[in-house]
Amino acid sequence: MFLRLTAKFTLAFLLIVLIIGVTTTWVGIRFIANGIVNQAQSKVKSDINAAREIYNDYASDIADLLRLNAERLLVKQAISTQQRKALKQLLDWVVEKEKLDILSIVDSQGKVIFRLANPHRYGDVVNNDIVKVALKNKEVVVSTCILEKTDLLKEGNEKLVQKATIKIFPTPMAKTTEARDESSIGMVILAAAPVFSAEGEFIGVIYGGRLLNKNYDLVDKIKEVVFGNESYKGKDIGTATIFQGDLRISTNVRREDGERAIGTRIAANVYDQVLGRGESYYDRAFVVNNWYLTAYEPIRDINGGVIGILYVGILEEKYADMRKRTISIFLAIVIMGMGVAIFIAHFLGRTILKPLDKMVQVSRQIANGNFDVKVDVTTSDEVGELANAFNMMIKSLKERESELKEYTQQQIMRSERLATLGQLSAGVAHEINNPLTGVLTYIRLIKKRLEKRSDADGDFRRYLDKVENETERVSTIVKNLLDFARQRDPNLKLVDVNLVISESLDLLEHKIRLQNITVETNFATLPRITADFSQLQQVFMNLIINAVEAMEQGGKLTITTEELKERNMLQIMFKDTGVGIPKEHLTQIFEPFFTTKPKGTGMGLSVVYGIISRHNGEIEVNSEVGKGTTFTIRLPITQNRS
Ligand code: ADP
Ligand code: MG
């Protein structure tokens, strides 16, 4: 029992912890672990804005630079007089210092005056939209633009083309699969500023810019400013990339060999969203060789056309690890909780169930008849109370048992005595019965003879009458003795007990009325029982007579019948308000010849006893001197014929 209940306890606790644990883990993953990743993703969203800001700053720096140079008096003079040599002297150091890849000047009609990076090409009309806008609006314009290889050759030279040339790596999942080994398309941030003469006349436009291909200043600045060069497990957490179309032309995402991963292409789904539809893209994406939480935004040219993409991304690994850690912490808590649950269940098992176990053992001993046991549990809780109640129960069981033992012993002794008496009486009665019949026959013969003789003595005849009477009395006693001693088997029929009682009362009506006794009968509707009608009548008459004799000054006799369904018996009670029976007589009244009456025979109750036991019934007496006596008879409804 101990183990079984402990197991149940443990199981219940484990179940609770498991349910709570699974729920919390689920909630933890849902809201905390995923929250970490979601938060990181939304950080990336704001990072792309910062990156865009840096990109724009970078562009406006170039714009400022050109504006400043357009204001230079000497530059203005050199332009208006188209002195190429002077311009070279004036602007060379600017290009050098500001790392401009392109710096060129056109007149107010857009005709090229001078190209610093390619001094031998001039005179053609410029074909760049940014410069065209500056010419038209006479104000500073800056934007990103695409310069094809021919443009690069024009604005710069072979060196610039080389700088722009990027070797293309075939990329799985990429959208475009052009059969090209390399690309020489340049993406340039180009600014153009109007130049006015000292007199305020518009004399041309100075324009210049930086090639973004393989130019890592911008992406590294974004990385430094936005992500603070943070790294995780040796890898940069934050990365930035500039795409020309779908081609990485500037990045700090590294390949396996540590080289910058330029020349690879963007994944097809990002291509469709950003290049195709001109929308931003925020999600996790597989970049080169790791998963990143990313943001992509289109880079547009001056006409609003999408020509490239600005990208920032943070390594997902760090956040994935954080999520893993959170989940493991939750799991650890659940497992610990389970451990605690097992411990508590075991502890409860020990404190609660051990006393119960003890009680079971004690109960077994009681069942074996050993009442000298008790449970020693001294706790003040319900278990202690139970143990106390248990001990009290043992004590009262013990008392009850010894009372019962005493009572049954008495009962056995009484019936044994009565049985012995019965056997003895039967023998004697049988022996006496025969000679007695003979004596009576002879007395009657003598009486007949005497009647014929007229000279017979009157006294003699009277004596004979007396002898006859006394002998008949003896004969009745002997007959009663035989009744008591089971000499006659009952003649079993279906009998209505209420009817037997009524007839018995009728027969004794005269006697009852004489003594001023009232009779009350409480008859229940009874099933008929198998019994001997006349023997039952004898029983009831004896009990009624005894009751009447006990109430010489009058009184009340109450006769009650009822059915004891659960025992399949009838119960008949004769309750009188007579003199009662003293305690010391109670054990004797059923013995033959025991009487307290001067003219009594002491046979009545012994006959009653004999008949009731032959019917397999019970008889009980309850009496209180001065108050009255109750005889209770119980008879089985059906007799087992044996
Ligand atoms: P008897 O009536 O001849 O004395 P019983 O065997 O009928 O013999 O009764 C035995 C004794 O039991 C009676 O003498 C009487 O003392 C006592 N007794 C029986 N019934 C009652 C009773 N209802 N009230 C008081 N005493 C009784
Ligand atoms: Mg009697």
XYZ file of C-alpha atoms and ligand atoms in Angstrom:
670
model
C 0.000 0.000 0.000
C 2.823 2.276 0.956
C 4.468 1.979 -2.410
C 1.340 2.070 -4.464
C 0.129 5.329 -2.934
C 3.573 6.877 -3.123
C 3.682 5.995 -6.790
C 0.303 7.629 -7.257
C 1.453 10.718 -5.410
C 4.605 10.917 -7.462
C 2.709 10.428 -10.668
C 0.220 13.158 -9.794
C 2.981 15.589 -8.889
C 4.944 14.764 -12.006
C 1.865 15.309 -14.107
C 1.257 18.717 -12.578
C 4.871 19.764 -13.008
C 4.909 18.413 -16.538
C 1.786 20.306 -17.535
C 3.013 23.526 -15.967
C 6.503 22.957 -17.340
C 5.350 22.292 -20.874
C 3.084 25.321 -20.732
C 5.792 27.622 -19.413
C 8.323 26.272 -21.872
C 5.870 26.814 -24.683
C 5.093 30.314 -23.467
C 8.806 30.891 -22.967
C 9.642 29.856 -26.515
C 6.664 31.672 -27.938
C 7.111 34.967 -26.194
C 10.605 35.191 -24.817
C 12.840 33.191 -27.126
C 11.007 34.220 -30.255
C 10.716 37.698 -28.818
C 14.489 37.899 -28.731
C 14.678 37.056 -32.406
C 11.775 39.324 -33.298
C 13.353 42.170 -31.416
C 16.622 41.587 -33.199
C 14.755 41.590 -36.494
C 13.105 44.905 -35.706
C 16.464 46.306 -34.678
C 17.721 45.428 -38.147
C 14.822 47.412 -39.511
C 16.027 50.515 -37.713
C 19.633 49.698 -38.603
C 18.823 49.949 -42.290
C 17.547 53.474 -41.686
C 20.795 54.392 -39.986
C 22.696 52.838 -42.864
C 20.632 54.826 -45.325
C 21.450 57.955 -43.347
C 25.155 57.205 -43.540
C 24.825 56.520 -47.266
C 23.102 59.872 -47.764
C 25.714 61.671 -45.650
C 28.400 60.110 -47.778
C 26.623 61.403 -50.865
C 26.094 64.908 -49.499
C 29.794 65.089 -48.542
C 30.577 64.680 -52.229
C 27.941 67.260 -53.096
C 29.447 69.712 -50.615
C 32.894 69.126 -52.002
C 31.747 70.002 -55.499
C 29.783 73.021 -54.341
C 32.890 74.343 -52.560
C 35.065 73.894 -55.643
C 32.450 75.527 -57.845
C 32.752 78.587 -55.620
C 36.513 78.817 -56.042
C 37.325 82.017 -57.926
C 40.304 80.553 -59.738
C 38.290 77.571 -60.786
C 35.590 79.896 -62.137
C 38.168 81.833 -64.099
C 39.783 78.713 -65.454
C 36.412 77.418 -66.584
C 35.342 80.606 -68.275
C 38.657 80.766 -70.105
C 38.786 76.994 -70.599
C 42.371 76.726 -69.332
C 42.762 72.961 -68.932
C 46.222 73.118 -67.507
C 45.168 75.496 -64.792
C 42.185 73.357 -63.975
C 44.412 70.346 -63.600
C 46.630 72.212 -61.212
C 43.715 73.585 -59.280
C 41.809 70.317 -58.916
C 44.405 67.534 -58.885
C 45.009 67.703 -55.162
C 41.264 67.756 -54.520
C 40.837 64.492 -56.372
C 43.832 63.074 -54.591
C 42.754 64.174 -51.135
C 39.052 63.410 -51.463
C 39.603 60.163 -53.353
C 37.326 61.172 -56.162
C 37.277 58.710 -59.031
C 35.691 61.157 -61.406
C 35.952 64.930 -61.665
C 34.853 66.651 -64.858
C 33.638 70.036 -66.034
C 31.120 70.971 -68.752
C 30.182 74.358 -70.094
C 26.690 75.795 -69.893
C 25.719 73.826 -73.005
C 26.879 70.522 -71.546
C 29.948 70.257 -73.690
C 32.847 68.689 -71.811
C 35.617 71.154 -71.063
C 37.911 68.975 -69.054
C 38.074 65.521 -67.506
C 40.605 65.325 -64.713
C 40.939 61.547 -64.848
C 41.051 61.473 -68.635
C 42.470 64.844 -69.786
C 42.550 63.902 -73.465
C 38.858 63.426 -73.902
C 36.794 66.580 -74.139
C 34.540 68.380 -76.495
C 31.745 65.778 -76.425
C 28.338 66.574 -74.941
C 27.788 64.942 -71.590
C 25.186 62.191 -71.430
C 24.530 61.880 -67.712
C 21.098 62.550 -66.181
C 22.528 64.044 -62.973
C 24.608 66.540 -64.895
C 21.667 67.264 -67.165
C 19.472 68.115 -64.175
C 22.209 70.359 -62.750
C 22.537 72.127 -66.109
C 18.836 72.608 -66.361
C 18.122 73.675 -62.793
C 21.470 75.352 -62.111
C 21.624 73.838 -58.647
C 23.561 71.137 -56.815
C 22.363 67.609 -57.573
C 23.577 64.332 -56.090
C 22.471 60.772 -56.730
C 23.636 57.265 -57.355
C 23.995 56.305 -60.977
C 25.137 53.501 -63.195
C 28.103 54.044 -65.463
C 28.574 51.481 -68.188
C 32.036 50.400 -69.226
C 32.138 52.974 -72.076
C 31.154 55.710 -69.638
C 33.877 54.637 -67.272
C 36.433 54.659 -70.051
C 35.289 58.133 -70.988
C 35.181 59.616 -67.491
C 38.186 57.801 -66.243
C 40.434 55.348 -67.949
C 41.419 51.670 -68.025
C 42.276 51.879 -64.337
C 38.768 52.927 -63.420
C 37.321 50.119 -65.501
C 39.541 47.682 -63.718
C 38.428 49.013 -60.371
C 34.855 48.534 -61.423
C 35.386 45.040 -62.759
C 34.145 42.331 -60.481
C 34.570 38.616 -60.954
C 31.204 36.887 -60.781
C 30.700 33.773 -58.696
C 27.811 31.535 -59.632
C 25.413 31.691 -56.705
C 22.767 29.082 -55.904
C 19.237 30.451 -55.540
C 20.149 33.582 -57.467
C 17.739 35.041 -59.965
C 19.962 35.993 -62.892
C 22.130 33.317 -64.376
C 23.801 35.285 -67.134
C 26.730 33.467 -68.638
C 29.226 36.128 -67.705
C 32.495 35.775 -65.843
C 32.741 39.327 -64.786
C 30.911 42.620 -64.704
C 32.373 46.032 -65.467
C 29.302 48.085 -64.693
C 30.141 50.851 -62.252
C 27.846 52.174 -59.599
C 28.818 55.718 -58.720
C 27.634 58.336 -56.296
C 27.792 61.376 -58.480
C 27.272 65.030 -57.569
C 27.035 68.009 -59.888
C 27.297 71.721 -58.951
C 26.570 74.746 -61.139
C 29.420 77.235 -61.704
C 28.704 80.927 -62.000
C 31.193 83.559 -63.174
C 32.269 86.370 -60.905
C 29.600 88.406 -62.641
C 26.989 85.789 -61.755
C 26.696 84.317 -65.218
C 26.071 80.552 -65.454
C 29.139 79.192 -67.113
C 28.972 75.439 -66.559
C 28.730 72.491 -64.213
C 31.430 70.742 -62.262
C 30.606 67.104 -61.474
C 32.386 64.257 -59.778
C 31.909 61.151 -57.756
C 33.165 58.015 -56.176
C 32.874 54.547 -57.617
C 31.191 52.179 -55.160
C 32.568 48.986 -56.735
C 35.203 47.483 -54.389
C 35.037 50.709 -52.390
C 34.659 49.523 -48.823
C 34.690 52.883 -47.032
C 30.941 53.172 -46.976
C 30.059 49.613 -45.902
C 32.772 49.576 -43.249
C 31.613 52.905 -41.906
C 28.054 51.548 -41.678
C 29.350 48.494 -39.894
C 31.376 50.560 -37.474
C 28.739 53.177 -36.735
C 25.676 50.931 -36.634
C 27.087 47.722 -35.165
C 30.191 48.973 -33.378
C 32.333 46.226 -34.901
C 30.786 43.721 -32.480
C 31.642 40.116 -33.188
C 30.318 36.732 -32.088
C 32.412 33.562 -32.146
C 34.969 35.264 -34.361
C 32.393 36.437 -36.877
C 31.232 40.004 -37.373
C 27.705 40.332 -36.077
C 26.770 43.296 -38.222
C 27.285 43.377 -41.978
C 26.507 45.843 -44.737
C 26.469 45.409 -48.494
C 25.893 47.511 -51.572
C 24.463 45.741 -54.588
C 24.634 46.910 -58.151
C 21.535 45.270 -59.476
C 21.711 41.894 -57.771
C 25.497 41.765 -57.657
C 27.498 42.359 -54.485
C 29.956 45.092 -55.367
C 30.896 46.240 -51.882
C 30.453 44.296 -48.680
C 31.956 43.238 -45.411
C 30.303 39.861 -45.467
C 33.201 37.442 -45.689
C 33.558 34.261 -47.672
C 34.912 31.086 -46.023
C 38.440 32.109 -46.969
C 38.026 35.448 -45.234
C 37.808 37.470 -48.459
C 35.015 39.954 -48.916
C 32.176 38.163 -50.637
C 31.859 40.442 -53.648
C 30.791 39.000 -56.949
C 28.008 36.864 -55.504
C 24.375 37.496 -56.258
C 21.260 38.095 -54.211
C 18.664 35.377 -53.535
C 15.804 35.200 -55.979
C 13.022 36.066 -53.520
C 14.815 39.234 -52.401
C 15.465 40.094 -56.031
C 11.749 39.911 -56.840
C 10.718 42.020 -53.922
C 13.396 44.707 -53.966
C 14.557 44.922 -57.559
C 11.317 43.722 -59.095
C 8.762 45.608 -57.062
C 10.976 48.272 -55.494
C 9.945 47.340 -51.938
C 11.986 46.865 -48.802
C 12.619 43.368 -47.489
C 12.931 42.467 -43.818
C 13.413 38.833 -42.853
C 15.946 36.185 -42.137
C 17.965 35.275 -45.179
C 20.859 33.028 -46.018
C 23.690 35.349 -46.930
C 26.754 33.793 -48.521
C 27.300 31.161 -45.824
C 25.327 32.052 -42.705
C 21.819 32.878 -41.689
C 21.284 36.579 -41.082
C 18.420 38.716 -39.886
C 18.348 41.144 -42.770
C 16.954 44.324 -44.237
C 17.226 45.285 -47.900
C 16.256 48.617 -49.385
C 16.355 49.697 -53.001
C 18.951 52.244 -54.191
C 17.422 54.498 -56.830
C 18.896 56.663 -59.511
C 17.890 60.250 -60.059
C 14.859 59.175 -62.090
C 13.628 56.868 -59.328
C 14.603 53.683 -61.106
C 15.909 50.890 -58.877
C 19.531 50.300 -59.734
C 20.862 48.591 -56.644
C 20.274 47.565 -53.074
C 21.538 48.670 -49.707
C 21.676 45.818 -47.234
C 22.356 45.394 -43.522
C 22.167 42.122 -41.634
C 23.045 40.724 -38.266
C 24.252 37.224 -37.665
C 21.300 35.137 -36.525
C 23.551 32.695 -34.691
C 23.892 34.939 -31.637
C 20.132 35.267 -31.256
C 19.502 31.651 -32.151
C 21.962 30.709 -29.406
C 20.202 33.031 -26.997
C 16.949 31.369 -27.885
C 18.480 27.939 -27.413
C 19.815 29.043 -24.048
C 16.428 30.364 -22.974
C 14.781 27.105 -23.949
C 17.393 25.079 -22.100
C 16.927 27.213 -19.003
C 13.191 26.587 -19.145
C 13.757 22.881 -19.636
C 16.213 22.819 -16.764
C 13.613 24.485 -14.534
C 11.029 21.894 -15.556
C 13.397 19.018 -14.883
C 14.370 20.504 -11.543
C 10.678 20.943 -10.763
C 10.156 17.282 -11.514
C 12.968 16.364 -9.198
C 11.420 18.468 -6.459
C 8.027 16.866 -7.173
C 9.486 13.382 -6.769
C 11.167 14.444 -3.563
C 7.982 15.990 -2.140
C 5.885 13.007 -3.171
C 8.347 10.712 -1.472
C 8.433 12.866 1.642
C 4.621 12.985 1.780
C 4.582 9.263 1.227
C 6.815 8.793 4.236
C 4.997 11.117 6.614
C 1.418 10.375 5.618
C 1.500 6.859 4.391
C 3.794 5.265 6.919
C 1.280 5.631 9.757
C -1.400 4.260 7.440
C 0.864 1.341 6.702
C 1.276 0.791 10.440
C -2.513 0.829 10.833
C -2.877 -1.803 8.166
C -0.430 -4.022 10.026
C -2.257 -3.465 13.316
C -5.612 -4.232 11.660
C -4.227 -7.537 10.475
C -3.207 -8.410 14.018
C -6.666 -7.479 15.279
C -8.197 -9.691 12.628
C -6.097 -12.493 14.082
C -7.632 -11.822 17.491
C -4.786 -9.905 19.059
C -6.296 -6.842 20.694
C -3.210 -5.846 22.684
C -1.857 -3.635 19.915
C -1.935 0.048 19.186
C -0.654 2.542 16.655
C 1.843 4.996 18.069
C 1.543 8.083 15.948
C 1.935 11.333 17.809
C 1.536 13.908 15.061
C -1.115 16.549 15.661
C -2.550 16.489 12.160
C -5.404 14.477 10.692
C -3.203 11.410 10.514
C -2.616 11.684 14.271
C -6.359 12.044 14.819
C -6.970 8.994 12.696
C -4.434 7.040 14.718
C -6.129 8.122 17.961
C -9.537 7.129 16.662
C -8.029 3.865 15.548
C -6.614 3.176 19.015
C -9.956 4.031 20.606
C -11.664 1.651 18.244
C -9.256 -1.120 19.245
C -10.003 -0.467 22.917
C -13.770 -0.592 22.545
C -13.487 -3.643 20.299
C -11.570 -5.335 23.042
C -14.199 -4.498 25.679
C -17.033 -5.520 23.435
C -15.354 -8.798 22.707
C -14.873 -9.756 26.337
C -18.518 -8.860 27.101
C -19.664 -10.972 24.224
C -17.496 -13.846 25.352
C -18.992 -13.762 28.825
C -22.531 -13.573 27.488
C -22.153 -16.460 25.076
C -20.507 -18.530 27.761
C -23.544 -18.035 29.979
C -25.848 -18.775 27.102
C -23.990 -21.985 26.316
C -24.024 -23.059 29.904
C -27.769 -22.485 30.133
C -28.642 -24.428 27.038
C -26.274 -27.225 28.008
C -27.898 -27.485 31.394
C -31.330 -27.481 29.838
C -30.293 -30.112 27.350
C -28.958 -32.396 30.070
C -32.069 -31.835 32.099
C -34.154 -32.646 29.041
C -32.371 -35.955 28.453
C -32.678 -36.896 32.105
C -36.345 -35.953 32.284
C -37.098 -37.783 29.089
C -35.665 -40.986 30.510
C -37.470 -40.628 33.812
C -40.742 -39.554 32.219
C -40.734 -42.449 29.848
C -40.141 -44.866 32.685
C -42.880 -43.288 34.789
C -45.417 -42.966 31.988
C -46.024 -46.683 31.511
C -46.544 -47.691 35.147
C -48.604 -44.565 35.615
C -50.969 -45.601 32.805
C -51.259 -48.972 34.497
C -52.023 -47.386 37.876
C -54.735 -45.170 36.332
C -56.337 -48.130 34.530
C -56.508 -50.099 37.757
C -57.938 -47.185 39.705
C -60.699 -46.846 37.118
C -61.418 -50.604 37.192
C -61.660 -50.498 41.012
C -63.993 -47.508 40.785
C -66.274 -49.361 38.304
C -66.451 -52.382 40.562
C -67.227 -50.226 43.572
C -70.071 -48.517 41.731
C -71.829 -51.884 41.295
C -71.626 -52.678 45.018
C -74.152 -50.764 47.008
C -72.485 -51.531 50.323
C -69.344 -49.767 49.329
C -67.813 -47.321 51.752
C -68.382 -43.695 50.703
C -65.061 -42.620 52.162
C -63.273 -45.345 50.243
C -64.731 -44.020 47.012
C -63.737 -40.447 47.852
C -60.180 -41.518 48.503
C -60.066 -43.252 45.189
C -61.276 -40.064 43.450
C -58.429 -38.208 45.080
C -55.878 -40.832 44.027
C -57.220 -40.636 40.478
C -56.929 -36.829 40.409
C -53.418 -36.760 41.774
C -52.336 -39.501 39.392
C -53.784 -37.562 36.462
C -51.845 -34.557 37.630
C -48.674 -36.596 37.654
C -49.574 -37.831 34.187
C -49.931 -34.261 32.925
C -46.547 -33.378 34.380
C -44.996 -36.343 32.684
C -46.628 -35.369 29.381
C -45.232 -31.868 29.773
C -41.836 -33.266 30.575
C -41.973 -35.239 27.353
C -42.929 -32.081 25.441
C -39.971 -30.281 26.878
C -37.620 -33.110 26.115
C -38.290 -33.296 22.408
C -40.285 -36.325 22.575
C -42.762 -35.178 19.990
C -41.695 -33.760 16.664
C -43.662 -30.711 15.490
C -46.362 -31.313 12.922
C -45.385 -28.641 10.389
C -48.042 -26.716 8.432
C -48.393 -23.166 7.104
C -49.549 -21.179 10.107
C -50.850 -17.652 10.593
C -49.159 -16.575 13.818
C -51.567 -13.682 14.436
C -54.452 -16.171 14.278
C -52.764 -18.533 16.756
C -52.342 -15.661 19.206
C -55.987 -14.581 18.775
C -57.267 -18.119 19.426
C -55.032 -18.456 22.484
C -56.466 -15.188 23.830
C -60.016 -16.421 23.156
C -59.405 -19.584 25.119
C -58.124 -17.582 28.075
C -60.660 -14.775 27.827
C -62.498 -15.729 30.972
C -59.330 -15.845 33.114
C -58.112 -12.521 31.752
C -61.395 -10.731 32.358
C -61.584 -12.019 35.918
C -58.282 -10.351 36.798
C -59.156 -6.992 35.319
C -56.405 -7.081 32.723
C -56.487 -5.139 29.458
C -54.944 -6.684 26.388
C -53.499 -4.680 23.516
C -52.522 -6.404 20.288
C -50.311 -4.742 17.687
C -50.417 -7.170 14.806
C -48.378 -6.544 11.692
C -49.352 -8.139 8.394
C -47.286 -11.305 8.498
C -46.367 -13.991 6.058
C -47.483 -17.457 7.092
C -44.765 -19.607 8.560
C -44.141 -23.309 8.697
C -44.836 -24.411 12.254
C -46.911 -26.718 14.471
C -50.172 -24.922 15.177
C -51.018 -26.563 18.498
C -47.450 -26.362 19.820
C -47.364 -22.655 19.071
C -50.705 -22.304 20.796
C -49.216 -24.048 23.816
C -46.314 -21.587 23.818
C -48.515 -18.503 23.582
C -50.972 -19.772 26.174
C -48.172 -20.480 28.632
C -46.756 -16.985 28.169
C -50.181 -15.355 28.498
C -50.981 -17.388 31.617
C -47.658 -16.445 33.207
C -48.285 -12.790 32.421
C -51.774 -12.932 33.879
C -50.474 -14.652 36.983
C -47.847 -11.949 37.379
C -50.550 -9.258 37.349
C -52.816 -10.280 40.202
C -53.802 -6.650 40.843
C -54.595 -6.087 37.181
C -52.487 -4.497 34.482
C -51.859 -4.471 30.819
C -50.624 -7.141 28.450
C -49.280 -5.899 25.121
C -48.707 -8.404 22.334
C -46.785 -7.163 19.316
C -45.913 -9.038 16.127
C -43.625 -7.911 13.342
C -41.600 -9.279 10.488
C -37.796 -9.066 10.633
C -37.220 -9.022 6.912
C -33.432 -8.984 6.963
C -33.350 -12.083 9.179
C -36.307 -13.776 7.485
C -38.008 -14.184 10.889
C -41.098 -13.166 12.787
C -40.896 -11.539 16.182
C -43.619 -11.835 18.842
C -43.372 -9.853 22.071
C -45.451 -10.412 25.244
C -45.107 -7.393 27.487
C -46.774 -7.326 30.879
C -46.873 -4.822 33.720
C -46.588 -7.464 36.374
C -44.291 -8.167 39.315
C -41.202 -8.868 37.231
C -38.493 -11.490 37.741
C -35.553 -10.949 40.074
C -32.177 -11.145 38.397
C -31.067 -14.287 40.218
C -34.087 -16.166 38.851
C -33.556 -15.205 35.237
C -31.206 -18.091 34.577
C -33.515 -20.600 36.169
C -36.998 -19.878 34.900
C -36.656 -22.155 31.861
C -35.719 -25.149 33.994
C -38.428 -27.720 34.587
C -39.948 -27.615 38.041
C -38.637 -24.119 38.755
C -41.545 -22.197 40.142
C -42.184 -19.396 42.590
C -45.889 -20.117 42.782
C -47.397 -22.196 45.634
C -49.473 -24.247 43.194
C -47.147 -23.954 40.185
C -45.585 -26.874 38.382
C -42.612 -25.010 36.934
C -43.217 -26.761 33.642
C -44.646 -23.875 31.535
C -41.499 -22.120 30.438
C -39.535 -25.335 30.031
C -42.171 -26.545 27.587
C -42.057 -23.171 25.817
C -38.310 -23.423 25.544
C -38.481 -26.954 24.150
C -41.005 -26.028 21.475
C -39.211 -22.875 20.390
C -35.883 -24.652 20.034
C -37.529 -27.427 18.032
C -38.798 -24.692 15.690
C -35.216 -23.316 15.447
C -36.384 -20.117 17.110
C -35.081 -17.892 19.856
C -36.538 -16.795 23.159
C -35.394 -13.867 25.265
C -36.574 -12.367 28.496
C -36.231 -8.833 29.790
C -37.569 -8.035 33.190
C -37.506 -5.430 35.872
C -38.885 -6.235 39.299
C -42.016 -4.192 40.033
C -42.334 -2.914 36.501
C -42.948 -5.879 34.293
C -41.601 -8.537 32.020
C -41.211 -8.890 28.281
C -40.780 -12.233 26.576
C -39.551 -11.983 22.994
C -39.868 -14.909 20.612
C -38.367 -15.075 17.139
C -39.375 -17.776 14.697
C -37.964 -18.481 11.247
C -40.528 -17.977 8.495
C -39.489 -21.103 6.615
C -38.269 -24.306 8.244
C -35.480 -26.313 6.738
C -36.876 -29.808 6.850
C -34.210 -32.096 8.154
P -45.090 -21.839 36.798
O -45.889 -20.876 36.038
O -45.779 -23.107 36.945
O -44.480 -21.312 38.008
P -43.287 -21.492 34.620
O -42.211 -22.325 34.063
O -44.395 -21.107 33.729
O -43.868 -22.245 35.881
O -42.647 -20.235 35.236
C -41.516 -20.351 36.057
C -41.387 -19.137 36.912
O -41.006 -18.030 36.169
C -42.652 -18.676 37.559
O -42.881 -19.356 38.753
C -42.405 -17.208 37.814
O -41.643 -17.029 38.995
C -41.545 -16.847 36.683
N -42.315 -16.179 35.665
C -42.669 -16.693 34.455
N -43.327 -15.770 33.725
C -43.386 -14.650 34.482
C -43.953 -13.343 34.303
N -44.586 -13.024 33.139
N -43.811 -12.440 35.303
C -43.134 -12.760 36.419
N -42.614 -13.957 36.654
C -42.731 -14.897 35.713
Mg -46.551 -21.083 34.073
